[in-house]
mmCIF file of C-alpha atoms in Angstrom:
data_model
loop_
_atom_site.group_PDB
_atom_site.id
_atom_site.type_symbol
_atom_site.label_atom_id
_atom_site.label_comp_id
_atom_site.label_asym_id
_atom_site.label_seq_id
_atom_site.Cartn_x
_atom_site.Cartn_y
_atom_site.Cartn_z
ATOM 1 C CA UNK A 1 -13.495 -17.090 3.635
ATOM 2 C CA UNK A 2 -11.534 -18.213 0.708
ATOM 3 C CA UNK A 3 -7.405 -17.371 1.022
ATOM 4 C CA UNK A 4 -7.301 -14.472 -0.685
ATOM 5 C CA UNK A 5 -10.645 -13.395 1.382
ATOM 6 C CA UNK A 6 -8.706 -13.610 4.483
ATOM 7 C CA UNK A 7 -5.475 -11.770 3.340
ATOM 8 C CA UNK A 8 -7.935 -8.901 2.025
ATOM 9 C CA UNK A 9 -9.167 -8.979 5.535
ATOM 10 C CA UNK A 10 -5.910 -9.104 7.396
ATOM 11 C CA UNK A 11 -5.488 -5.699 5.235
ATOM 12 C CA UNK A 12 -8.708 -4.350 6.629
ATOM 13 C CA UNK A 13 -7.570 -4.790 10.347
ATOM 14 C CA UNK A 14 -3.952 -3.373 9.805
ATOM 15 C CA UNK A 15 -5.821 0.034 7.671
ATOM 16 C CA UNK A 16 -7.936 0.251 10.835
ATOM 17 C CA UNK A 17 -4.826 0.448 12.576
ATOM 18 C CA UNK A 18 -3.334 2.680 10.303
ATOM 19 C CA UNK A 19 -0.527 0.361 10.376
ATOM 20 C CA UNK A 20 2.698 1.338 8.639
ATOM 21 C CA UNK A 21 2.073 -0.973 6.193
ATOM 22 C CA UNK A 22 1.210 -0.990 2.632
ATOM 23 C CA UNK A 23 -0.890 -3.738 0.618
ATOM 24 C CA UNK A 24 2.049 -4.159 -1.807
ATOM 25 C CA UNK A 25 4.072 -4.773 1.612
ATOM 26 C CA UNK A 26 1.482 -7.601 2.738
ATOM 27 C CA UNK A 27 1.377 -9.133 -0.786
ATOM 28 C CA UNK A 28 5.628 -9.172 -0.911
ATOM 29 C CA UNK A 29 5.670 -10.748 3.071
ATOM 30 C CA UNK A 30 3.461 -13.216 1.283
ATOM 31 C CA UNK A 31 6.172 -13.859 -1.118
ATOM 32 C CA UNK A 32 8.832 -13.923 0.712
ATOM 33 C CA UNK A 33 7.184 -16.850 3.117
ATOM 34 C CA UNK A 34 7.101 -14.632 6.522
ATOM 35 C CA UNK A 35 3.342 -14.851 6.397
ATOM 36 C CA UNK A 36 1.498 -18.099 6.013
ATOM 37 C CA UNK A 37 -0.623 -18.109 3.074
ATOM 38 C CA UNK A 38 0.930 -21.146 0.317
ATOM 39 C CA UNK A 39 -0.234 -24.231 2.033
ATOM 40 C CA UNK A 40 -0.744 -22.454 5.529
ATOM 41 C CA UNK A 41 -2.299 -25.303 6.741
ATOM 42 C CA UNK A 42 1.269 -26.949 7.989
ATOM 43 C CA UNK A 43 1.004 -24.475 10.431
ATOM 44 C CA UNK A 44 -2.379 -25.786 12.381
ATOM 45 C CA UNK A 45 -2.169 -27.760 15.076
ATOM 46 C CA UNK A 46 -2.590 -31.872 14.661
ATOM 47 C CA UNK A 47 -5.812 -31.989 16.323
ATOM 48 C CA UNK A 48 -7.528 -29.986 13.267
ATOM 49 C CA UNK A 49 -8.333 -32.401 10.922
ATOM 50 C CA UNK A 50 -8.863 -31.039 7.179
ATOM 51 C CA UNK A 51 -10.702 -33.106 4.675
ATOM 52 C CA UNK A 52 -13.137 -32.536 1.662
ATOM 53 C CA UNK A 53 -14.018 -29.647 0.856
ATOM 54 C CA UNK A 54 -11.175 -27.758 3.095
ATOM 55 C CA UNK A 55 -8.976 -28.733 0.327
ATOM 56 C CA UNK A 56 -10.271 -26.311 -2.144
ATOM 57 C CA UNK A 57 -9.842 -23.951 0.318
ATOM 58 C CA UNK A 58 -6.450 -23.951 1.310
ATOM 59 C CA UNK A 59 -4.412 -25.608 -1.467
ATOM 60 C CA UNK A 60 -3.622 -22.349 -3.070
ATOM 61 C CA UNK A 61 -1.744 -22.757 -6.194
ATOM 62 C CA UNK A 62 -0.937 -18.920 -7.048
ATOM 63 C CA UNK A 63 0.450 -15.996 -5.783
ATOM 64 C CA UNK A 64 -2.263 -13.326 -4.726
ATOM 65 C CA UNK A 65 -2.385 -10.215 -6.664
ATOM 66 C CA UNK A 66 -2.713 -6.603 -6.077
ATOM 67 C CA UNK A 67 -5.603 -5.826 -8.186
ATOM 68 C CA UNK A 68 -7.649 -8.926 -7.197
ATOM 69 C CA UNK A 69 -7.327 -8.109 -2.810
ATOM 70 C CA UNK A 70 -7.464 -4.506 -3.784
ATOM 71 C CA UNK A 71 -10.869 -5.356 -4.977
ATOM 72 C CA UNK A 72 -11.647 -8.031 -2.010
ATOM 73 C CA UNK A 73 -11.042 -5.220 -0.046
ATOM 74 C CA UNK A 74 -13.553 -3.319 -1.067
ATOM 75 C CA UNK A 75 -16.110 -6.425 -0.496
ATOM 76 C CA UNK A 76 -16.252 -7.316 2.299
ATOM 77 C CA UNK A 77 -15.906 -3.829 3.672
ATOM 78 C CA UNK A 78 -19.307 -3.254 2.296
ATOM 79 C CA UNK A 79 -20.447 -6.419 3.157
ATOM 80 C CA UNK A 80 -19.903 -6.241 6.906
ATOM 81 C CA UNK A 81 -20.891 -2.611 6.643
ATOM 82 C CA UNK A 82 -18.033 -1.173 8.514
ATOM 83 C CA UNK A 83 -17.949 2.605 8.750
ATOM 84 C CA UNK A 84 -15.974 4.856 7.959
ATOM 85 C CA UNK A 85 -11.874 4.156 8.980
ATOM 86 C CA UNK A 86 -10.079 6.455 11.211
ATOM 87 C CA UNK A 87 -8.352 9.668 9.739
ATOM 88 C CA UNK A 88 -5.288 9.426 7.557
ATOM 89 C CA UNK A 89 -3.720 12.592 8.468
ATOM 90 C CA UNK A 90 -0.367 14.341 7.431
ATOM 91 C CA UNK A 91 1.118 12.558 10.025
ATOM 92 C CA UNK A 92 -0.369 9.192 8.874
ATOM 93 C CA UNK A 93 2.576 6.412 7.175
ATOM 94 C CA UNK A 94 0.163 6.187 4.396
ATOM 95 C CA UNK A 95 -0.239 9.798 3.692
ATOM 96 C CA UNK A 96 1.208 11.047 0.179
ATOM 97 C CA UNK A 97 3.965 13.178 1.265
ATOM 98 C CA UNK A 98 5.585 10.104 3.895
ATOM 99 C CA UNK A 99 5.426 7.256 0.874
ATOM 100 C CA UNK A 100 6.724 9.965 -1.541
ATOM 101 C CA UNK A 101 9.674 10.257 0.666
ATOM 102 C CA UNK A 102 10.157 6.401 1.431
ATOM 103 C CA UNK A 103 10.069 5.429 -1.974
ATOM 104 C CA UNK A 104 12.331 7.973 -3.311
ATOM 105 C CA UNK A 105 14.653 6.302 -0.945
ATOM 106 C CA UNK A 106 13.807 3.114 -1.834
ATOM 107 C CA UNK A 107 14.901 3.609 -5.043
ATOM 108 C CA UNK A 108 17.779 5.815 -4.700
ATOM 109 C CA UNK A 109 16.949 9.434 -6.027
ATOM 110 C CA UNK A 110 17.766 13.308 -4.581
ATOM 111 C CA UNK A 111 15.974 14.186 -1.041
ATOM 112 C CA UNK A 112 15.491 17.362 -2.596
ATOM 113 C CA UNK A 113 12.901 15.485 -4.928
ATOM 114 C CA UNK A 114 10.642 15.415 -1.640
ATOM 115 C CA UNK A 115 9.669 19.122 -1.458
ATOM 116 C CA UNK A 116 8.606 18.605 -5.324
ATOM 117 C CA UNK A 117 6.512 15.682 -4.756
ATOM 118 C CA UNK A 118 4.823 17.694 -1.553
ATOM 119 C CA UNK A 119 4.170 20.443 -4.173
ATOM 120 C CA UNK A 120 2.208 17.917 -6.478
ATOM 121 C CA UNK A 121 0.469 16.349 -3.571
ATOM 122 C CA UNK A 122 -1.027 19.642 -2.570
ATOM 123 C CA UNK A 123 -2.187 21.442 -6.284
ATOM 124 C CA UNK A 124 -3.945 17.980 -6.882
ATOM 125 C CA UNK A 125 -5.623 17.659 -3.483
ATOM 126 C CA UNK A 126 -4.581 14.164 -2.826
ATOM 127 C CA UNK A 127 -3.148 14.853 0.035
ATOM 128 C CA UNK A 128 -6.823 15.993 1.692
ATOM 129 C CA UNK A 129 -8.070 14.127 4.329
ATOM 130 C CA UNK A 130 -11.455 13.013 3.124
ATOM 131 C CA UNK A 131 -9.835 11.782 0.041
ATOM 132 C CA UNK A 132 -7.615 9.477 1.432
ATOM 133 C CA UNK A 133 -9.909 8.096 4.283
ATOM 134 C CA UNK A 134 -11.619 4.920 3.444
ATOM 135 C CA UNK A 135 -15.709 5.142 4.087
ATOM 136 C CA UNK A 136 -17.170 1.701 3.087
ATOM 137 C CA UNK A 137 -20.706 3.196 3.439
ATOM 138 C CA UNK A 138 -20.260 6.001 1.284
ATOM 139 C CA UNK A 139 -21.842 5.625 -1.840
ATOM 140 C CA UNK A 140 -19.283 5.358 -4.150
ATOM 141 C CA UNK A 141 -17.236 3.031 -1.398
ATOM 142 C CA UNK A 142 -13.628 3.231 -2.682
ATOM 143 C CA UNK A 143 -10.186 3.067 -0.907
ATOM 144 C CA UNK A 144 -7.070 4.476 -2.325
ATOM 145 C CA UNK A 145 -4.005 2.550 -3.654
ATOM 146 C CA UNK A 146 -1.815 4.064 -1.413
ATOM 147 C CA UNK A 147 1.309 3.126 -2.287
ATOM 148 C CA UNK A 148 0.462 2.804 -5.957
ATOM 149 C CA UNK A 149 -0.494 6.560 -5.955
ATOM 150 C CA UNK A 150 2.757 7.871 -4.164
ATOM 151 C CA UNK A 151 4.863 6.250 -6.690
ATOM 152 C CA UNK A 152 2.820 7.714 -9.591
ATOM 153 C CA UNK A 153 3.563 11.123 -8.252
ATOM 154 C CA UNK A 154 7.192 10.244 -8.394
ATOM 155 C CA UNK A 155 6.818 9.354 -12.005
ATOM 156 C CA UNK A 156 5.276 13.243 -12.591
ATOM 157 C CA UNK A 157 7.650 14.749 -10.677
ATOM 158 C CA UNK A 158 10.418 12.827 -12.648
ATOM 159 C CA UNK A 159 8.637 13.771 -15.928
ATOM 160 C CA UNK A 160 8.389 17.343 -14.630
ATOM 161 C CA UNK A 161 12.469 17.696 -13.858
ATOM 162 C CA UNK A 162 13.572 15.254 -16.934
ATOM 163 C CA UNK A 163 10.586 15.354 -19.360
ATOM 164 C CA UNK A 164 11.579 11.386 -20.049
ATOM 165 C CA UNK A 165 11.391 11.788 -24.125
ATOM 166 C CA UNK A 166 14.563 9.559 -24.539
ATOM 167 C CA UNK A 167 16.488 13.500 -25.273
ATOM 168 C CA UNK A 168 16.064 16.134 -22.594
ATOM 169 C CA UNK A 169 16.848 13.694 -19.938
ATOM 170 C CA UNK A 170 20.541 12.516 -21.489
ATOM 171 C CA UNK A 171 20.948 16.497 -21.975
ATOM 172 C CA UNK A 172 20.941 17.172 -18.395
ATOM 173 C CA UNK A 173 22.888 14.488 -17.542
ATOM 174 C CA UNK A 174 25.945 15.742 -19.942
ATOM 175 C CA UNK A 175 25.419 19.285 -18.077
ATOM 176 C CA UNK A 176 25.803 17.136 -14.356
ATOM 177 C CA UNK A 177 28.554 14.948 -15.678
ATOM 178 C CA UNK A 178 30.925 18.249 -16.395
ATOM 179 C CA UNK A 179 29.779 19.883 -13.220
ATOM 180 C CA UNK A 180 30.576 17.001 -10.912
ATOM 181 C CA UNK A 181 34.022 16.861 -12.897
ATOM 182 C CA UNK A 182 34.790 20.209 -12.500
ATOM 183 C CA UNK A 183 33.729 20.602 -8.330
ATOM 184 C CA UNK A 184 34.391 17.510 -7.215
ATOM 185 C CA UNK A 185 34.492 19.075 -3.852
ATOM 186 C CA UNK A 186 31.086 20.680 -4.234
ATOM 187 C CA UNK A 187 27.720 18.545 -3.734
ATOM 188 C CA UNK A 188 27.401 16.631 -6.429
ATOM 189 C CA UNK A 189 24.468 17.499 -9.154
ATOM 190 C CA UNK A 190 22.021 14.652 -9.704
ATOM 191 C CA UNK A 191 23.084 12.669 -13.195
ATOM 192 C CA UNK A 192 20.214 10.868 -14.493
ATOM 193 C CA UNK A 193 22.315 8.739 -16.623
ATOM 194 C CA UNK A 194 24.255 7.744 -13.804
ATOM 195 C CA UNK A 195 21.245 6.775 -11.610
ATOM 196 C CA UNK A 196 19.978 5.123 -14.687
ATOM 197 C CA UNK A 197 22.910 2.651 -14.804
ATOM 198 C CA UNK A 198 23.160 1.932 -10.816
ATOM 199 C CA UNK A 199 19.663 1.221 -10.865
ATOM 200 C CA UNK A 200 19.015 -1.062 -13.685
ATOM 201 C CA UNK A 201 22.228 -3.201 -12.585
ATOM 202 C CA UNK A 202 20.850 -3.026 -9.085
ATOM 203 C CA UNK A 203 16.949 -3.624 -10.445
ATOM 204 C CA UNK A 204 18.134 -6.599 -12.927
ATOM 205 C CA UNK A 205 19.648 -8.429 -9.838
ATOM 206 C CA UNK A 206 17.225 -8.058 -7.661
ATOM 207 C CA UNK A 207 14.454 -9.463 -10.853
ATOM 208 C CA UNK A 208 16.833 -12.838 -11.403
ATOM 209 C CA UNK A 209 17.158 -13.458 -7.955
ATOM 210 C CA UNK A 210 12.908 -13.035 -7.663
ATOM 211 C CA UNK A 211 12.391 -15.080 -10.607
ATOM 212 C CA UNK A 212 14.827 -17.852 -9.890
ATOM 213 C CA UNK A 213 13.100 -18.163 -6.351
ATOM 214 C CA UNK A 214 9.650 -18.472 -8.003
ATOM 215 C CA UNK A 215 11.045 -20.983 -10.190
ATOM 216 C CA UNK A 216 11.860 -23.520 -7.198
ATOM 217 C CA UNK A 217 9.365 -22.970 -4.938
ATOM 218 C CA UNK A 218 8.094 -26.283 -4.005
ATOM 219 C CA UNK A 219 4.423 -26.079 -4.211
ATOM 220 C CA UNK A 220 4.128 -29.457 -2.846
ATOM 221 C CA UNK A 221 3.583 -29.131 1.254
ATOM 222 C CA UNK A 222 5.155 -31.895 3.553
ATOM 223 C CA UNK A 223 1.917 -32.043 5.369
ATOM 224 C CA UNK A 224 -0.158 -32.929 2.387
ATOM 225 C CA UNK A 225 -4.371 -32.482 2.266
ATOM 226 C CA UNK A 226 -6.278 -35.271 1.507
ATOM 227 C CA UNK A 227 -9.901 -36.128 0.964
ATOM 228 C CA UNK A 228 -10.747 -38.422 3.349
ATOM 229 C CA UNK A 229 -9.385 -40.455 6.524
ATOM 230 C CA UNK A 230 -8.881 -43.565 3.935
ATOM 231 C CA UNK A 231 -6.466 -41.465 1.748
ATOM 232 C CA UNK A 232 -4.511 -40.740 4.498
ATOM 233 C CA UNK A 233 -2.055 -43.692 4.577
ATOM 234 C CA UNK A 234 -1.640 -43.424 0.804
ATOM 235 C CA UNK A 235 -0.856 -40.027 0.515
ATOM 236 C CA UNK A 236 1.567 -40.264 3.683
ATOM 237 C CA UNK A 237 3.417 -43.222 1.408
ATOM 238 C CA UNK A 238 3.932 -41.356 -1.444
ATOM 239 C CA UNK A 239 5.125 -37.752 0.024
ATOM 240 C CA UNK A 240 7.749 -39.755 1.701
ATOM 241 C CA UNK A 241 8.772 -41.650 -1.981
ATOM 242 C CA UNK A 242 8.848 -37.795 -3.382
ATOM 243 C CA UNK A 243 10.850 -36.538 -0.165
ATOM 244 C CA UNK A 244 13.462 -39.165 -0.455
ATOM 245 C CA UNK A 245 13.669 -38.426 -3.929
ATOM 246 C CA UNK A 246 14.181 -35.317 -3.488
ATOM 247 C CA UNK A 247 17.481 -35.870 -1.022
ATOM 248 C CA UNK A 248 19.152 -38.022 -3.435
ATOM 249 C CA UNK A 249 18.618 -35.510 -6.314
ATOM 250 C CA UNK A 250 20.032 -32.842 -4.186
ATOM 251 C CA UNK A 251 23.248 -34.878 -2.909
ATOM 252 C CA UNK A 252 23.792 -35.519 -6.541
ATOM 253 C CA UNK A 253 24.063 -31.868 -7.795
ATOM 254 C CA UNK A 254 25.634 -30.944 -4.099
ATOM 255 C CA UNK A 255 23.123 -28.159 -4.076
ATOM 256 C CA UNK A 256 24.376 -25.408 -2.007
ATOM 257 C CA UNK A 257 22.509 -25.074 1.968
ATOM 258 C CA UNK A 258 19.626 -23.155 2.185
ATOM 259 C CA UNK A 259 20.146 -19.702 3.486
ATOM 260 C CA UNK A 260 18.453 -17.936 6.269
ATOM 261 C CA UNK A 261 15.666 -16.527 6.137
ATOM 262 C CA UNK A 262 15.339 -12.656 6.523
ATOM 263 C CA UNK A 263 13.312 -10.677 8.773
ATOM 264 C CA UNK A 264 10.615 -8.643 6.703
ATOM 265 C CA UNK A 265 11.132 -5.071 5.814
ATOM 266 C CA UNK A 266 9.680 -2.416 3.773
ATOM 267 C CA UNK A 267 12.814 -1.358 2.226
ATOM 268 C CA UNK A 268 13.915 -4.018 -0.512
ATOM 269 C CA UNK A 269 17.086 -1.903 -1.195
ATOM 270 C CA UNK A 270 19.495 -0.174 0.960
ATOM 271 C CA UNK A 271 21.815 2.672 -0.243
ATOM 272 C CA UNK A 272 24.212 3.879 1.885
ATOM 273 C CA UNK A 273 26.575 6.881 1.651
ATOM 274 C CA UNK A 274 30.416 5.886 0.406
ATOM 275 C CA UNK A 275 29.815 2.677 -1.351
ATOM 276 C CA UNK A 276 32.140 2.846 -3.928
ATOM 277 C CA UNK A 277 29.976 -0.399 -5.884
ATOM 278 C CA UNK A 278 26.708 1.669 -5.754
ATOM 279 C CA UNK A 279 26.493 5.147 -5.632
ATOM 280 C CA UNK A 280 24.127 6.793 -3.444
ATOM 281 C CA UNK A 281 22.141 9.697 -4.684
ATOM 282 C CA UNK A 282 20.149 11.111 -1.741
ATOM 283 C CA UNK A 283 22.442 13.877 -1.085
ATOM 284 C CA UNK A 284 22.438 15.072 -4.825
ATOM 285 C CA UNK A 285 21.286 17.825 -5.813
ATOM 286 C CA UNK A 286 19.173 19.292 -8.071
ATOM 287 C CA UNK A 287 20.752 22.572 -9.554
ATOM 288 C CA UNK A 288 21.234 21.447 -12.882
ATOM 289 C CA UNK A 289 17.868 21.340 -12.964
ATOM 290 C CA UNK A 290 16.073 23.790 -11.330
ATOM 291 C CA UNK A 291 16.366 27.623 -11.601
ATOM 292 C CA UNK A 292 15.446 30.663 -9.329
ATOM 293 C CA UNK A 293 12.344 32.903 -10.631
ATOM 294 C CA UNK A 294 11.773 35.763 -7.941
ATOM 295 C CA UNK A 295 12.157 34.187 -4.373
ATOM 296 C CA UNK A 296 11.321 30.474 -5.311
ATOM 297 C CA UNK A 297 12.840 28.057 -7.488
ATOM 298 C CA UNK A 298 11.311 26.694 -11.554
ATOM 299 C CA UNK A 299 12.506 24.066 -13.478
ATOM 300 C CA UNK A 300 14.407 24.384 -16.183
ATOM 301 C CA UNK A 301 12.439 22.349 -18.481
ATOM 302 C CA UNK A 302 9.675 23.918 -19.357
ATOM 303 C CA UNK A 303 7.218 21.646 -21.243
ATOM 304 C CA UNK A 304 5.595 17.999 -20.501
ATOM 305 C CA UNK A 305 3.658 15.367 -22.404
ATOM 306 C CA UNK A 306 0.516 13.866 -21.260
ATOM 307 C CA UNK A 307 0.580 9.947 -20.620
ATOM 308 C CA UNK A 308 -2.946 9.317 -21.038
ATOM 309 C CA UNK A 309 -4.626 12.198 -23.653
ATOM 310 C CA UNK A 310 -8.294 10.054 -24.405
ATOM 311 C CA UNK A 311 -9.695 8.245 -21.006
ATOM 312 C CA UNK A 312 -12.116 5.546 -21.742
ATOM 313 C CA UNK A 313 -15.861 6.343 -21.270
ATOM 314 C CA UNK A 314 -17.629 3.068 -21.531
ATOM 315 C CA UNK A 315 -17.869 0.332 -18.517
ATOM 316 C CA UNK A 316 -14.866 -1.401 -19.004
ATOM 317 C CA UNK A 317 -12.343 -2.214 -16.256
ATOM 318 C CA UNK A 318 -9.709 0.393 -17.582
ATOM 319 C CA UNK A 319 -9.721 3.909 -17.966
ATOM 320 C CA UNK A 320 -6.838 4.317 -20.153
ATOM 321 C CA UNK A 321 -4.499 1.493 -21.908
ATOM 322 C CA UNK A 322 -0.342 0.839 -22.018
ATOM 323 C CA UNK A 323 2.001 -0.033 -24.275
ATOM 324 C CA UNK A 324 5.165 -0.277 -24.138
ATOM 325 C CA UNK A 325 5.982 0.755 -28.093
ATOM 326 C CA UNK A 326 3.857 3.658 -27.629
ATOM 327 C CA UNK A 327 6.565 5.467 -25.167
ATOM 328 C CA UNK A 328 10.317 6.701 -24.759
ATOM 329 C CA UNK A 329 12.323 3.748 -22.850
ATOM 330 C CA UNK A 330 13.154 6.402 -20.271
ATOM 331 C CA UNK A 331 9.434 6.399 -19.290
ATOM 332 C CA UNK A 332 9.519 2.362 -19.899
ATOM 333 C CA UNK A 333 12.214 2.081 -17.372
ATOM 334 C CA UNK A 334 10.524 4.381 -14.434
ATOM 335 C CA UNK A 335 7.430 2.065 -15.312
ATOM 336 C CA UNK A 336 8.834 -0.884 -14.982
ATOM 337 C CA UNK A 337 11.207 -0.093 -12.173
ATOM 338 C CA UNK A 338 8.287 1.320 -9.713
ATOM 339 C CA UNK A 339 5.554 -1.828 -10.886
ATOM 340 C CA UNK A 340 8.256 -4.604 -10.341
ATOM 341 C CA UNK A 341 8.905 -2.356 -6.797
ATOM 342 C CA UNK A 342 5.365 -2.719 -5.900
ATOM 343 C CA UNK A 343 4.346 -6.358 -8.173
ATOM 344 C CA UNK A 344 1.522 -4.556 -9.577
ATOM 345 C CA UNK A 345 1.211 -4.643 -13.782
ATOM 346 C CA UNK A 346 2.573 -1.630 -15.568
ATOM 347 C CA UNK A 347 -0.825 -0.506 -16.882
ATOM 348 C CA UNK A 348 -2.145 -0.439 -13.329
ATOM 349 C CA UNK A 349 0.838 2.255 -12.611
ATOM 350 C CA UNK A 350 0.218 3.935 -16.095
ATOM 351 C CA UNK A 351 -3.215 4.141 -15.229
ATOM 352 C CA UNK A 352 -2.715 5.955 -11.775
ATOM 353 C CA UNK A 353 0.435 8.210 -13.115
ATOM 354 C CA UNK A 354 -2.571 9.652 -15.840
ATOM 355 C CA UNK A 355 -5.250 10.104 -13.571
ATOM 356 C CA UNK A 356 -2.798 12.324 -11.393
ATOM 357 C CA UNK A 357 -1.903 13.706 -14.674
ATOM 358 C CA UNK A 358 -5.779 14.444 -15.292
ATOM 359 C CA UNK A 359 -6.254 16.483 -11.784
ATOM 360 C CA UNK A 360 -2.841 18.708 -12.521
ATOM 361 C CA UNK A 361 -3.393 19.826 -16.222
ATOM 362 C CA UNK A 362 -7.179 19.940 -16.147
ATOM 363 C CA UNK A 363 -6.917 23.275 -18.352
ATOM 364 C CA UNK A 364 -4.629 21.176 -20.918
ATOM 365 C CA UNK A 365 -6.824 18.438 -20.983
ATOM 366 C CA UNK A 366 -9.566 20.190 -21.683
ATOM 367 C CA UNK A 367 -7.333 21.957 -24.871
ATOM 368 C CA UNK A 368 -6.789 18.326 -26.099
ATOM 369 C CA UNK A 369 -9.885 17.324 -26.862
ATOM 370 C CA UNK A 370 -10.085 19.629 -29.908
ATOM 371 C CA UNK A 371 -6.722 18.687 -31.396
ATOM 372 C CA UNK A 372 -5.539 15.956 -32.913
ATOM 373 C CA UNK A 373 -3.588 13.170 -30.962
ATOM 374 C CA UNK A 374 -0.410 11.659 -32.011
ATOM 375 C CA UNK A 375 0.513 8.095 -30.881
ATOM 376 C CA UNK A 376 3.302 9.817 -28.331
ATOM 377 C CA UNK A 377 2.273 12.460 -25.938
ATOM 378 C CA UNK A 378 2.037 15.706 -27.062
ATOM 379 C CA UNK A 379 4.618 18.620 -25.690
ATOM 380 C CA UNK A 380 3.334 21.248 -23.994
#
């Protein structure tokens, strides 16, 4: 039971639970230090003594990943046999339609976005109970990335309203912008533009912050591992030479106190109604958008390009590839946005937004096979 072995099994238990919970959650309390995992052996009792090989065991030197306990996951499951995990029902915390609505809050768009999301949910049958239940024994054992797929049906639905081609998206926004002008007393229409800019200021702090903590993290523990009994007093001597050190450095650059640490929560942003710094979108709506036709509403918009047009069909690890050039920077952004929101890569998100993709336009992927493909998705 290696480190990352153990956190993949901590996920098992909390699943079992049907914890409200998600893996990127466990990976981020990892992160943030409120579970012990970087040199979590401070935290045993004297009596346990560690030598030899225990080392290579617990001194960790890197951050787990998402892809790498995803897969864990899936391991030992099968190796201990387990059968199959309780239910994840509608009224499950892991359930499509729930993330879909914690994440649009999480990162600051329209409620109304919610009953859209539900819609996508249901035509692609990801929502169905058998498909999000995890069965170890089954014979192709595989559990779903949870909170991986809810964001990817954000990114359709977002592709749906505001195509993201770099054009249709900064149209819409010019139509909200002189609506919200002219009614300021009205409920505000959803600008894209506007959400654009909040969020990328808001996205960019929150990236320097998370990059200047990784930067001084002390890898170093102040109860060091050591071989053997013999290496004991040696090691003890020269922690203590780094330690003082360490003090004098800091009293010369009067480095500021360390701050307190946080209790964990899902939410890594908080929007709230009538800050004038960051505007809060959730009551926006979505008229600029959307149009009536008969008793239910359309969008406006009326066409959509495929991420993903040609899925790979040997035994490789992908199914489809990403990059970056190959896109409009409004679909960059999204990307980016929802992969540094969950620390997964952005071709793990890509991947997920096109097999979603795949299930909902099954008809137009079928149509693409006999036409030629252009670098950029094709408009439908």
């Amino acid at each position: 039971m290696t480190m990352p072995r153990t956190l993949a099994f901590c996920y098992l238990s909390l699943l079992w639970q049907r914890e409200t919970i998600t893996l990127s959650d466990l990976l981020r309390f990892v992160e943030e230090g409120h579970i012990p995992y970087i040199n979590a052996f401070q935290h045993f009792p004297e009596e346990m003594k560690l030598y030899g090989r225990d080392k290579g065991i617990f001194a960790i030197e890197s951050w787990p990943t998402y892809e790498d306990i995803y897969k864990k996951v899936i391991e030992i499951a099968k190796f201990l046999d387990l059968p199959r995990f309780p239910d994840i029902t509608e009224d499950s915390y892991l359930h499509p339609n729930i993330l879909c609505m914690k994440y649009l809050m999480e990162v600051n768009l329209p409620d109304e976005m919610n009953d859209l999301t539900c819609q996508v949910v249901k035509m692609t049958g990801i929502g169905e109970v058998d498909f999000l239940t995890f069965d170890p024994i089954a014979k192709m054992a595989k559990t779903v990335k949870y909170d991986v797929q809810a964001v990817a049906v954000i990114v359709v639905v977002l592709k749906l309203l505001f195509l993201l081609d770099d054009n249709l998206e900064w149209t819409l926004s010019n139509i909200a912008e002189k609506y919200n002008e002219k009614n300021k007393e009205d409920k505000p229409w959803f600008d894209f533009r506007k959400w654009y800019q909040v969020m990328k200021k808001s996205i960019d702090e929150k990236k320097q912050k998370w990059e200047e903590a990784r930067a001084k993290y002390l890898w170093k523990s102040e109860k060091p591992l050591y071989h053997s009994s013999i290496d004991r007093a040696v090691v003890y001597k020269r922690r203590e030479m780094v330690v003082s050190l360490q003090k004098q450095f800091s009293a010369l650059v009067d480095s500021a106190p360390t701050v307190e640490k946080k209790s964990p929560s899902s939410f890594q942003f908080n929007w709230t109604e009538g800050d004038s710094a960051r505007t809060c979108f959730h009551g926006h709506g979505l008229q600029g958008i959307l149009k009536k036709k008969g008793q239910s509403l359309t969008t406006k918009n009326s066409l959509y390009w495929l991420s993903t047009q040609k899925f790979c069909r040997s035994y490789c690890k992908h199914v489809t590839t990403y990059e970056e050039s190959n896109f409009s920077l409004s679909y960059q952004f999204i990307i980016n946005l929802f992969s540094f929101l969950l620390r997964i890569k952005t071709s793990s998100l890509h991947e997920e937004v096109s097999l979603i993709e795949k299930i909902l336009f099954k008809r137009k992927y079928g149509k693409t096979k006999k036409k030629s493909r252009s670098r950029k998705g094709r408009k439908y």
